[in-house]
Amino acid sequence: MKFAVHATVAGSQARAATLHTARDAIETPVFMPVGTRGTVRTQTLTQLGQLAELGAPILLANTYHLLVRPGIEVFERFGGLHRWMGWPRSILTDSGGFQIFSLTGTTIDEAGAQLRLPGGQALVLSPERSIAMQRAIGSDIMMVLDHCIASTSSHAEAEAAMHRTHRWAKRSLAARGDSAQALFAIVQGACFADLRRTSADALTSLPGFDGYAIGGLAVGESRAQREDTTELVTQLLPEDRPRYLMGVGMPLDLLEGVHRGIDMFDCILPTALAQQGVAFTSRGRIDLARGVHRLAEQALDPACGCDACTRTPRSYLHHLVKCQEPLGWQLLAFHNLSFYVRLMAQIRAHIRAGTFLAFRAEQRELLERADPDHPPGRRPRVKPAKPRRRGEFALHTSPRGFVSLQHVPSGEIMHSVNDPDIEAARIYVEQSVLIARALAAPPAAAPPLVVWDVGLGVGHNAMALVRAIERARAPAAELPTPRDSASPIELVSFERDLDAFRLALAHVEHFPHLRHRAPHVLAHRGSYRRERFTWSLCEADFLTAFAGQPQPDVIFYDPFSAKVDAAIWSLAALTRLFDYLTKPVELFTYTSSTAIRSAMLVAGFHVARGVASAPKRETTIALTEPHLPHALLDRDWLAHRERSSARFPTDVPAEQYATLDQVIAGHAQFGAMR
Ligand SMILES: [Zn+2]
């Protein structure tokens, strides 16, 4: 890799240079779009090619994310990320240091970071593993693994992490071996000037680094602290190597970073803010979600040539943002990335022309300006942020941008895989023969149908039932008195910790199924009543409280997994439940665990296959009586069970395994098939 400086600016550290990778001559200062998982979110390869032509022929990819999925073997098979994603230009890979820092539940020691992956398996991310992964990815520029900490950490913590970063940098150099890929070191030391000096000295005295990054910023410090630290460090770095300010920032941060001697930037803000409807324009920052744009005819930015700016009025962009249409995100992300890349091109031109300081003076105010046509009113438009955590629960945003709740102590995410409303309807409501019968108009004098909702959670299953009832009972012209013709339905929701439900009710924007009066009344009064429907709340542990409740016809069994709540899935609990039930009952649950199905059979239930719910190929239905029309597990399942090493409920001691196998093999459900 070669780095040649062409122009510098008196009174500023700004410089224009060319960074030669094996693939590109990259004009710097440069902004690198972030392609976390081998994709710059929403952007096509054609658009990335256009951005490359505008001056961004290099993307950033995240080693940690690509290591988790798809895994190193994929890059070994395809000879790297370039060919795999179809991107022929340059790639810089980060090392995973920032992800180690930002993921909860990670322990870091000298070896590396012990991570627990979303699927539960353990992974050690060491400097060597990070370099091995980056070599497999085949990036043009690799980063050393660093120990990143909050910029507000104490001096002692920052110093320890810095020294570890230096030791890891040496290990990364060794792990690089004979690779032709460039390798950058990362200066750490939080906002302590003495540590930043020590770190810059230590790393520049190690031979072999092709460039230097400033890490550990944009993680909670003020803009002034960030700028001071940047300025201090760039002065200590060699003139003939590129300098990269990691993860920063807003357009003004880029301008100020260049002024302080930075050559390379990356940040997710252009795409992340686009998702929220925020666009950077030559006249200021515009929030397209605001109602003032509903009828706005003007172009987003007359100075921009992108589709968002040349083909549609702001009104249409506002509409796309309000409907959360992916196209809105797509258009605005390209527009924002173009804005960043154009800004860097202007900066380079002004450095070369000797007019950088005048450009900086003119842009400093402009880049921070909010919508000049519709200045935000006197009242703060943005309401104070609502707490994102309550008790043991916190809002969790998935990589796909979909918000659910996380049980913080266990790390378990509710509904991490599927759309919970679809799952609720499919598994718990649509499969139930008894609910279908109750909704389909039996005599008005029929006894109520009782539904137990075990594990209210954030109310997806209960609300799926509420919606089904409303749909079935909606007045229709051809039905004379539909409301009186169906059985009354009583829903009892069990929940020992209402914090999750209350947190979701405070954030209905992320939980649209709760946009209904019923859950709010339930949380407030403990019950909700309407027409021939009653919903009551039993705020207690299900196993201690169910015996006091009216006998159910249908049970939605949707508690936390056995990993978090072993008792509720135990043979003892299921036996007690079976013994208590007096009516024909359908119990629906999301699991297809062989051990839990075994416990159900031993408890006395008949057990049937439930519908698939990706990624599970099936779910489970337990029945007190087998006459209901569900597909009972057959002898094929029994044969499968006998081969399974995980077929025993956790509360059964090993000396009872043989007896339990016999009881299951002799269960009426299988006997009848012989
Ligand atoms: Zn545009």
XYZ file of C-alpha atoms and ligand atoms in Angstrom:
675
model
C 0.000 0.000 0.000
C 1.254 3.464 -0.906
C 0.189 6.794 0.522
C 1.202 10.038 -1.174
C 0.308 13.478 0.196
C -0.308 16.078 -2.520
C -1.486 19.175 -0.719
C -1.513 20.604 2.780
C -3.123 23.712 4.193
C -1.438 26.474 6.185
C -3.260 27.006 9.470
C -4.830 23.556 9.351
C -3.773 19.927 9.590
C -5.937 19.156 6.538
C -4.233 17.336 3.696
C -5.171 15.817 0.346
C -3.525 12.538 -0.575
C -3.861 9.374 -2.613
C -4.063 6.007 -0.923
C -3.128 3.208 -3.305
C -4.594 -0.198 -2.520
C -4.178 -3.195 -4.789
C -7.515 -2.243 -6.394
C -7.848 1.516 -6.257
C -6.197 4.877 -6.102
C -8.348 6.388 -3.355
C -8.372 10.152 -3.074
C -8.397 11.234 0.572
C -9.901 12.562 2.770
C -12.434 9.834 2.052
C -15.697 8.664 3.570
C -16.225 4.890 3.551
C -19.842 3.653 3.472
C -20.438 0.967 6.095
C -21.312 -2.470 4.760
C -21.688 -4.297 8.048
C -22.815 -7.690 6.746
C -21.424 -7.490 3.254
C -24.165 -5.038 2.313
C -24.528 -1.302 2.685
C -28.065 -1.490 3.960
C -30.675 -1.048 1.183
C -28.094 -0.052 -1.460
C -27.705 -1.934 -4.727
C -24.348 -2.708 -6.303
C -25.198 -0.215 -9.047
C -25.660 2.497 -6.450
C -22.445 1.510 -4.674
C -20.730 1.780 -8.053
C -22.159 5.299 -8.460
C -20.852 6.226 -5.012
C -17.449 4.834 -5.998
C -17.484 7.106 -9.064
C -18.414 10.050 -6.829
C -15.330 9.318 -4.715
C -16.008 6.415 -2.348
C -14.348 3.367 -3.947
C -13.910 1.712 -0.535
C -16.421 0.112 1.825
C -16.102 -0.949 5.438
C -17.175 -4.467 6.424
C -17.528 -5.810 9.964
C -15.413 -8.805 10.841
C -17.465 -9.747 13.898
C -20.781 -9.772 12.049
C -19.404 -11.760 9.124
C -17.743 -14.217 11.499
C -21.068 -14.868 13.217
C -22.860 -15.199 9.906
C -22.079 -16.540 7.330
C -18.826 -17.705 8.990
C -15.256 -17.996 7.847
C -15.816 -21.119 5.680
C -17.932 -19.140 3.239
C -15.095 -16.690 2.574
C -12.592 -19.498 2.267
C -14.857 -21.171 -0.269
C -15.457 -18.039 -2.337
C -11.976 -16.609 -2.036
C -13.084 -13.576 -0.070
C -15.789 -10.992 0.265
C -15.131 -9.106 -2.981
C -16.209 -11.934 -5.241
C -18.931 -13.125 -2.894
C -20.770 -9.781 -2.743
C -19.822 -8.722 -6.264
C -17.854 -5.620 -5.208
C -14.616 -5.216 -7.192
C -13.369 -2.098 -5.382
C -11.558 -1.769 -2.057
C -12.700 -3.027 1.344
C -11.518 -2.156 4.831
C -12.461 -4.588 7.589
C -12.727 -3.565 11.194
C -11.459 -6.072 13.742
C -14.478 -6.669 15.967
C -13.028 -4.558 18.795
C -15.951 -2.179 18.812
C -18.505 -5.026 18.789
C -16.773 -6.682 21.748
C -17.239 -3.432 23.579
C -20.815 -2.798 22.576
C -22.243 -6.297 23.049
C -23.506 -7.146 26.491
C -22.445 -10.322 28.201
C -18.870 -10.313 26.864
C -15.890 -11.001 29.086
C -12.496 -9.816 27.954
C -9.185 -11.199 29.128
C -5.695 -11.359 27.731
C -6.590 -14.162 25.321
C -9.389 -12.178 23.713
C -13.120 -11.674 24.129
C -15.387 -14.533 25.184
C -18.543 -13.930 23.242
C -21.854 -15.649 23.441
C -23.412 -15.724 20.009
C -27.126 -15.132 19.492
C -27.649 -18.889 19.063
C -26.014 -19.518 22.450
C -22.672 -20.963 21.336
C -19.427 -19.557 22.721
C -16.765 -17.899 20.592
C -13.378 -16.475 21.526
C -12.462 -13.482 19.415
C -8.690 -13.199 19.803
C -6.314 -10.955 17.833
C -5.241 -14.023 15.863
C -8.782 -15.088 15.078
C -9.708 -11.590 13.987
C -6.743 -11.439 11.587
C -7.471 -14.966 10.297
C -11.039 -13.889 9.542
C -9.921 -10.667 7.878
C -7.448 -12.646 5.780
C -10.264 -14.981 4.718
C -12.430 -11.969 3.867
C -9.502 -10.717 1.792
C -9.962 -7.055 2.691
C -7.533 -4.519 1.293
C -7.024 -3.004 4.734
C -7.245 -4.946 8.002
C -7.497 -3.515 11.516
C -5.878 -4.895 14.663
C -8.167 -6.114 17.430
C -8.326 -3.435 20.116
C -9.775 -3.263 23.602
C -12.291 -0.457 23.319
C -13.849 1.052 26.465
C -16.333 3.801 27.248
C -14.728 7.199 26.716
C -15.937 8.065 30.221
C -13.912 5.257 31.874
C -11.475 5.974 34.693
C -7.814 6.627 33.993
C -6.817 3.248 35.461
C -9.311 1.343 33.295
C -8.337 3.285 30.188
C -4.657 2.647 30.857
C -5.120 -1.098 31.321
C -7.193 -1.366 28.137
C -4.629 0.692 26.238
C -1.729 -1.559 27.262
C -3.744 -4.601 26.285
C -4.468 -2.956 22.918
C -0.705 -2.602 22.401
C -0.043 -6.258 23.265
C -2.855 -7.299 20.938
C -1.413 -5.057 18.199
C 1.875 -6.989 18.393
C 0.014 -10.292 18.227
C -1.946 -9.016 15.210
C 1.275 -8.076 13.430
C 2.595 -11.586 14.043
C -0.685 -13.163 12.898
C -0.618 -11.163 9.676
C 2.255 -13.360 8.471
C 3.039 -12.904 4.806
C -0.343 -11.427 3.892
C -0.185 -8.636 1.334
C -3.195 -6.979 2.988
C -2.457 -3.669 4.702
C -2.777 -3.524 8.492
C -3.669 -0.493 10.615
C -3.013 -0.065 14.347
C -5.561 1.608 16.636
C -4.594 4.323 19.123
C -6.581 4.076 22.372
C -6.554 5.919 25.716
C -10.077 7.365 26.107
C -9.998 11.147 26.602
C -6.748 11.188 28.627
C -4.037 13.147 26.822
C -1.146 11.319 28.544
C -2.554 7.925 27.549
C -3.217 8.990 23.962
C 0.408 10.191 23.752
C 1.726 6.939 25.213
C -0.461 4.926 22.832
C 0.575 6.848 19.713
C 4.267 6.512 20.707
C 4.028 2.811 21.449
C 2.242 1.937 18.207
C 4.332 4.117 15.897
C 7.483 2.521 17.355
C 6.311 -0.929 16.193
C 7.451 -1.507 12.613
C 4.991 -2.795 10.051
C 1.777 -0.792 10.316
C 0.506 0.764 7.088
C -1.730 3.271 8.809
C -3.138 4.353 12.150
C -6.662 4.688 13.437
C -8.023 6.631 16.365
C -10.389 4.348 18.222
C -12.594 4.743 21.251
C -14.279 7.959 20.142
C -17.942 8.598 19.355
C -18.781 6.468 22.382
C -20.139 9.073 24.795
C -17.637 11.942 24.935
C -18.479 15.551 24.007
C -17.692 16.944 20.565
C -15.000 19.195 22.097
C -13.308 16.211 23.775
C -13.455 14.282 20.508
C -11.907 17.138 18.559
C -9.166 17.758 21.133
C -8.248 14.070 21.250
C -8.198 13.854 17.454
C -5.969 16.884 17.163
C -3.569 15.639 19.812
C -3.204 12.197 18.257
C -2.826 13.216 14.602
C 0.121 15.426 15.570
C 1.884 12.361 17.000
C 1.291 10.133 13.972
C 3.734 9.899 11.042
C 3.085 12.222 8.096
C 3.483 9.455 5.549
C 0.752 7.109 6.769
C -3.036 7.459 6.508
C -5.023 8.344 9.639
C -8.481 6.951 10.167
C -11.037 8.272 12.684
C -13.256 5.281 13.421
C -17.044 5.486 13.531
C -17.317 9.287 13.248
C -19.774 10.928 12.493
C -22.082 13.775 11.465
C -21.073 15.895 8.425
C -19.620 18.588 10.697
C -17.514 15.939 12.471
C -16.027 14.971 9.122
C -15.177 18.583 8.268
C -13.597 19.119 11.690
C -11.785 15.792 11.546
C -10.205 16.741 8.212
C -9.168 20.082 9.706
C -7.402 18.112 12.453
C -5.510 15.870 10.050
C -7.806 12.882 9.447
C -7.778 11.110 6.060
C -10.418 8.383 6.430
C -13.872 8.141 8.006
C -16.704 5.664 8.313
C -20.096 5.987 9.945
C -23.501 4.331 9.800
C -25.352 7.637 10.224
C -26.143 8.321 6.532
C -28.052 5.038 6.258
C -29.301 4.871 9.860
C -30.770 8.390 9.777
C -32.253 7.729 6.342
C -34.270 4.932 7.935
C -35.754 7.514 10.288
C -36.517 9.934 7.454
C -33.647 12.375 8.050
C -31.922 13.785 4.948
C -28.810 15.975 4.801
C -29.152 18.691 2.175
C -27.166 21.636 0.882
C -29.557 23.886 2.843
C -29.611 21.973 6.118
C -30.901 18.794 7.668
C -34.501 17.881 6.886
C -36.719 15.563 8.875
C -39.110 14.149 6.298
C -41.298 12.517 8.934
C -42.640 15.952 9.908
C -46.199 16.721 8.870
C -45.083 20.008 7.223
C -43.917 17.954 4.226
C -47.248 16.258 3.533
C -48.121 18.638 0.722
C -44.583 19.895 -0.017
C -44.008 20.160 -3.744
C -40.327 21.150 -3.805
C -37.417 18.822 -4.443
C -35.560 17.448 -1.451
C -32.303 19.121 -2.498
C -32.042 21.039 -5.795
C -28.257 20.683 -5.578
C -28.423 16.878 -5.707
C -28.925 14.706 -8.769
C -30.180 11.535 -7.065
C -33.596 9.956 -7.713
C -35.020 11.217 -4.432
C -34.147 14.777 -5.420
C -34.942 14.763 -9.134
C -37.934 12.493 -9.574
C -40.328 13.102 -6.694
C -41.537 15.953 -4.500
C -40.837 15.944 -0.749
C -44.484 15.040 -0.237
C -43.901 11.558 -1.680
C -40.758 11.021 0.385
C -42.722 12.088 3.484
C -45.380 9.514 2.620
C -42.811 6.718 2.196
C -41.210 7.601 5.526
C -44.557 7.717 7.346
C -45.498 4.304 5.947
C -42.024 2.952 6.709
C -41.786 1.792 3.116
C -38.355 0.287 2.376
C -38.197 2.437 -0.765
C -38.137 5.581 1.371
C -35.156 4.269 3.332
C -33.510 3.160 0.103
C -33.871 6.525 -1.627
C -32.822 8.583 1.373
C -29.874 6.314 2.187
C -28.480 6.807 -1.301
C -29.143 10.523 -1.083
C -27.374 10.796 2.304
C -24.420 8.690 1.199
C -24.134 10.879 -1.929
C -24.196 13.923 0.330
C -21.342 12.588 2.456
C -19.288 11.497 -0.542
C -19.852 14.848 -2.308
C -18.903 16.717 0.838
C -15.587 14.858 0.911
C -15.015 15.636 -2.778
C -15.615 19.338 -2.078
C -13.253 19.193 0.882
C -10.536 17.604 -1.268
C -11.004 20.209 -4.002
C -10.756 23.059 -1.496
C -7.622 21.605 0.098
C -5.989 21.387 -3.302
C -7.163 24.892 -4.222
C -5.881 26.343 -0.945
C -9.391 27.479 0.052
C -10.139 24.869 2.703
C -10.283 27.267 5.649
C -12.782 29.527 3.886
C -14.892 26.496 2.965
C -14.764 25.272 6.566
C -15.878 28.688 7.877
C -18.819 28.727 5.455
C -19.878 25.113 6.086
C -19.570 24.990 9.865
C -22.946 26.628 10.386
C -24.606 25.176 7.293
C -23.825 21.547 8.114
C -25.501 21.855 11.509
C -28.533 23.771 10.316
C -31.964 22.236 10.678
C -34.645 22.704 8.001
C -34.546 26.459 7.169
C -37.993 26.439 5.493
C -39.698 24.924 8.499
C -37.650 25.670 11.603
C -38.732 23.524 14.497
C -41.283 25.391 16.606
C -40.668 26.889 19.993
C -42.065 23.896 21.804
C -39.606 21.024 21.653
C -40.937 18.804 18.918
C -39.117 15.780 20.193
C -40.699 14.512 23.364
C -38.319 13.533 26.146
C -37.110 10.026 25.504
C -39.235 7.390 27.159
C -37.313 4.922 29.311
C -36.240 1.929 27.249
C -35.925 -0.313 30.232
C -38.273 -1.404 32.983
C -37.291 -3.898 35.683
C -35.711 -6.901 34.029
C -36.803 -5.940 30.511
C -35.339 -3.666 27.858
C -36.252 -2.745 24.307
C -34.069 -4.620 21.852
C -33.631 -3.670 18.208
C -32.767 -6.596 15.975
C -30.275 -6.230 13.155
C -33.298 -6.150 10.865
C -34.542 -3.098 12.710
C -37.423 -4.840 14.379
C -38.006 -3.982 18.012
C -38.795 -6.597 20.614
C -38.172 -7.046 24.320
C -35.185 -8.636 25.917
C -35.202 -10.304 29.319
C -31.973 -8.727 30.492
C -30.787 -11.240 33.141
C -31.054 -14.194 30.742
C -30.425 -12.315 27.516
C -33.451 -14.095 26.027
C -35.225 -12.078 23.363
C -38.948 -12.486 23.039
C -39.890 -13.447 19.481
C -36.425 -12.982 18.084
C -37.042 -14.865 14.879
C -40.589 -14.478 13.614
C -43.156 -11.770 13.288
C -44.860 -12.287 16.651
C -48.327 -11.289 15.461
C -48.281 -13.852 12.683
C -46.895 -16.488 15.036
C -49.530 -15.661 17.657
C -52.359 -16.005 15.181
C -51.017 -19.167 13.574
C -49.898 -21.163 16.589
C -52.343 -20.057 19.228
C -55.590 -18.913 17.645
C -56.063 -20.413 14.193
C -55.182 -23.959 15.205
C -57.799 -24.104 17.924
C -60.882 -26.069 16.981
C -62.601 -24.963 20.182
C -62.092 -21.260 19.504
C -63.290 -21.689 15.929
C -66.445 -23.385 17.256
C -67.033 -20.670 19.837
C -66.672 -17.964 17.219
C -68.874 -19.766 14.707
C -72.175 -19.228 16.441
C -73.353 -21.932 18.801
C -76.558 -21.270 20.799
C -76.551 -18.117 22.822
C -76.926 -20.119 25.991
C -73.612 -21.951 25.520
C -71.281 -21.826 28.509
C -68.328 -19.493 28.163
C -65.200 -20.740 26.468
C -62.264 -20.191 28.811
C -58.805 -19.486 27.407
C -55.697 -19.452 29.571
C -52.867 -17.323 28.244
C -49.778 -18.578 30.076
C -47.076 -15.948 29.841
C -48.836 -12.727 28.817
C -45.456 -11.262 27.790
C -46.241 -8.228 25.673
C -49.672 -9.567 24.813
C -49.213 -10.845 21.264
C -51.214 -14.035 21.796
C -53.969 -12.382 23.797
C -54.326 -9.615 21.225
C -54.403 -12.144 18.380
C -57.438 -13.648 20.133
C -58.998 -10.228 20.712
C -58.640 -9.399 17.015
C -60.041 -12.785 15.978
C -63.086 -12.232 18.184
C -63.611 -8.761 16.770
C -63.336 -10.008 13.208
C -65.777 -12.844 13.835
C -68.282 -10.643 15.569
C -68.073 -7.580 13.365
C -71.582 -6.715 12.207
C -72.069 -8.044 8.704
C -75.099 -7.218 6.619
C -76.071 -10.805 5.915
C -75.975 -11.849 9.573
C -78.915 -10.481 11.543
C -77.598 -10.404 15.116
C -74.067 -11.698 15.011
C -73.067 -10.359 18.391
C -75.523 -12.513 20.318
C -74.890 -15.698 18.456
C -71.419 -16.708 19.662
C -70.305 -18.170 22.972
C -68.916 -15.744 25.483
C -65.145 -15.991 25.749
C -63.202 -15.545 28.950
C -59.484 -14.944 28.584
C -57.232 -15.248 31.640
C -53.664 -14.023 31.186
C -51.045 -15.237 33.657
C -47.969 -13.120 34.190
C -45.804 -12.840 37.269
C -43.836 -9.808 36.037
C -45.851 -7.149 34.235
C -42.833 -4.965 33.472
C -42.520 -6.319 29.931
C -46.199 -5.637 29.204
C -46.050 -2.145 30.708
C -42.816 -1.284 28.866
C -44.388 -2.343 25.566
C -47.550 -0.334 26.341
C -45.334 2.725 26.776
C -43.847 2.089 23.318
C -46.857 1.193 21.168
C -45.015 2.686 18.181
C -42.907 -0.490 18.239
C -45.740 -2.808 19.318
C -48.625 -1.925 17.017
C -50.684 -4.898 18.206
C -51.173 -2.938 21.452
C -52.871 -0.020 19.684
C -56.191 -1.025 21.192
C -58.086 -0.015 24.296
C -58.191 -3.514 25.796
C -54.530 -3.985 26.851
C -54.362 -0.502 28.364
C -57.525 -1.066 30.401
C -56.260 -4.499 31.431
C -52.953 -3.079 32.674
C -54.764 -0.323 34.543
C -57.706 -2.196 36.097
C -56.706 -5.847 35.911
C -59.647 -6.711 33.683
C -61.397 -5.684 30.495
C -64.979 -6.418 29.571
C -66.815 -5.877 26.341
C -69.935 -7.493 24.924
C -69.435 -11.213 25.385
C -65.707 -11.093 26.054
C -63.881 -10.832 29.368
C -60.129 -10.512 29.764
C -58.653 -10.764 33.230
C -55.146 -10.637 34.522
C -53.716 -13.065 37.037
C -50.546 -11.397 38.251
C -48.819 -14.412 39.737
C -46.645 -17.356 38.927
C -48.722 -19.687 36.759
C -47.824 -22.836 38.694
C -48.967 -21.384 42.005
C -52.039 -19.616 40.618
C -53.731 -21.779 38.021
C -55.711 -23.843 40.511
C -57.759 -20.804 41.519
C -58.885 -20.025 37.980
C -61.944 -21.236 36.036
C -61.344 -24.509 34.181
C -59.942 -23.778 30.697
C -60.945 -25.136 27.301
C -57.875 -23.773 25.538
C -54.393 -23.008 26.852
C -51.836 -20.800 25.112
C -48.650 -22.109 26.681
C -46.077 -19.449 25.810
C -43.774 -18.898 28.804
C -40.040 -18.285 28.578
C -37.961 -21.195 27.365
C -36.830 -24.030 29.602
C -33.412 -22.389 29.781
C -34.904 -19.431 31.652
C -37.847 -21.109 33.395
C -37.174 -24.828 33.841
C -39.966 -25.372 36.394
C -42.823 -24.492 34.088
C -41.758 -27.139 31.548
C -41.038 -29.855 34.129
C -42.787 -33.196 34.334
C -43.997 -32.294 37.818
C -45.659 -29.104 36.594
C -47.258 -30.701 33.537
C -48.541 -33.594 35.656
C -50.117 -31.210 38.148
C -51.702 -29.281 35.292
C -53.089 -32.408 33.608
C -54.544 -33.679 36.891
C -56.291 -30.367 37.465
C -58.020 -30.166 34.102
C -61.588 -31.478 33.932
C -62.807 -30.419 30.472
C -61.499 -31.449 27.043
C -58.576 -29.076 26.638
C -56.350 -28.028 23.735
C -52.946 -26.736 24.827
C -50.793 -24.987 22.204
C -47.122 -24.257 22.582
C -44.243 -23.113 20.394
C -41.779 -25.794 21.413
C -41.177 -29.073 19.616
C -38.695 -30.329 22.218
C -38.622 -34.094 22.529
C -38.062 -33.864 26.285
C -41.079 -31.612 26.760
C -43.300 -33.751 24.541
C -42.158 -36.733 26.604
C -43.105 -34.924 29.801
C -46.549 -34.155 28.349
C -47.132 -37.791 27.428
C -46.069 -39.050 30.847
C -48.234 -36.396 32.504
C -51.216 -37.956 30.696
C -51.749 -35.702 27.690
C -52.106 -36.904 24.140
C -49.628 -34.998 22.024
C -50.065 -33.783 18.460
C -47.973 -31.933 15.941
C -48.690 -28.219 15.614
C -48.138 -26.004 12.598
C -44.639 -25.031 11.506
C -43.275 -21.741 12.702
C -39.989 -21.050 10.924
C -37.312 -22.027 11.768
C -39.178 -24.763 13.666
C -40.676 -27.353 11.377
C -43.427 -28.004 13.842
C -44.855 -26.870 17.163
C -46.816 -28.875 19.709
C -50.419 -29.394 20.757
C -51.258 -31.261 23.971
C -54.776 -32.662 24.406
C -56.534 -34.042 27.444
C -58.695 -36.150 25.148
C -57.658 -37.413 21.746
C -60.947 -36.890 19.945
C -60.091 -33.413 18.733
C -58.908 -33.472 15.115
C -55.183 -32.891 15.469
C -52.396 -35.060 14.034
C -51.179 -37.123 16.992
C -47.496 -37.996 17.191
C -47.132 -41.442 15.698
C -44.753 -44.340 15.984
C -42.294 -42.640 13.670
C -41.936 -39.965 16.289
C -41.576 -42.666 18.928
C -38.756 -44.207 16.910
C -37.174 -40.786 16.529
C -37.528 -40.267 20.273
C -35.775 -43.510 21.056
C -32.762 -42.330 19.074
C -32.693 -38.926 20.774
C -30.180 -38.313 23.533
C -32.253 -35.378 24.860
C -35.508 -37.171 25.471
C -35.878 -36.874 29.251
C -37.450 -33.986 31.174
C -34.830 -32.277 33.320
C -36.602 -33.069 36.592
C -36.513 -36.828 36.031
C -33.588 -38.614 37.736
C -31.546 -40.991 35.590
C -32.656 -44.075 37.501
C -36.214 -43.449 36.284
C -35.290 -43.157 32.591
C -36.102 -46.786 31.768
C -39.514 -46.599 33.458
C -40.281 -43.373 31.657
C -39.382 -44.907 28.284
C -41.787 -47.765 29.051
C -44.604 -45.449 30.072
C -44.275 -43.512 26.822
C -44.025 -46.599 24.633
C -47.157 -47.921 26.329
C -49.098 -44.658 26.044
C -52.600 -45.149 24.654
C -51.711 -42.782 21.817
C -49.216 -45.272 20.386
C -50.915 -48.458 21.596
C -53.983 -47.706 19.511
C -51.833 -47.647 16.383
C -50.380 -51.111 16.812
Zn -30.410 13.626 -3.457
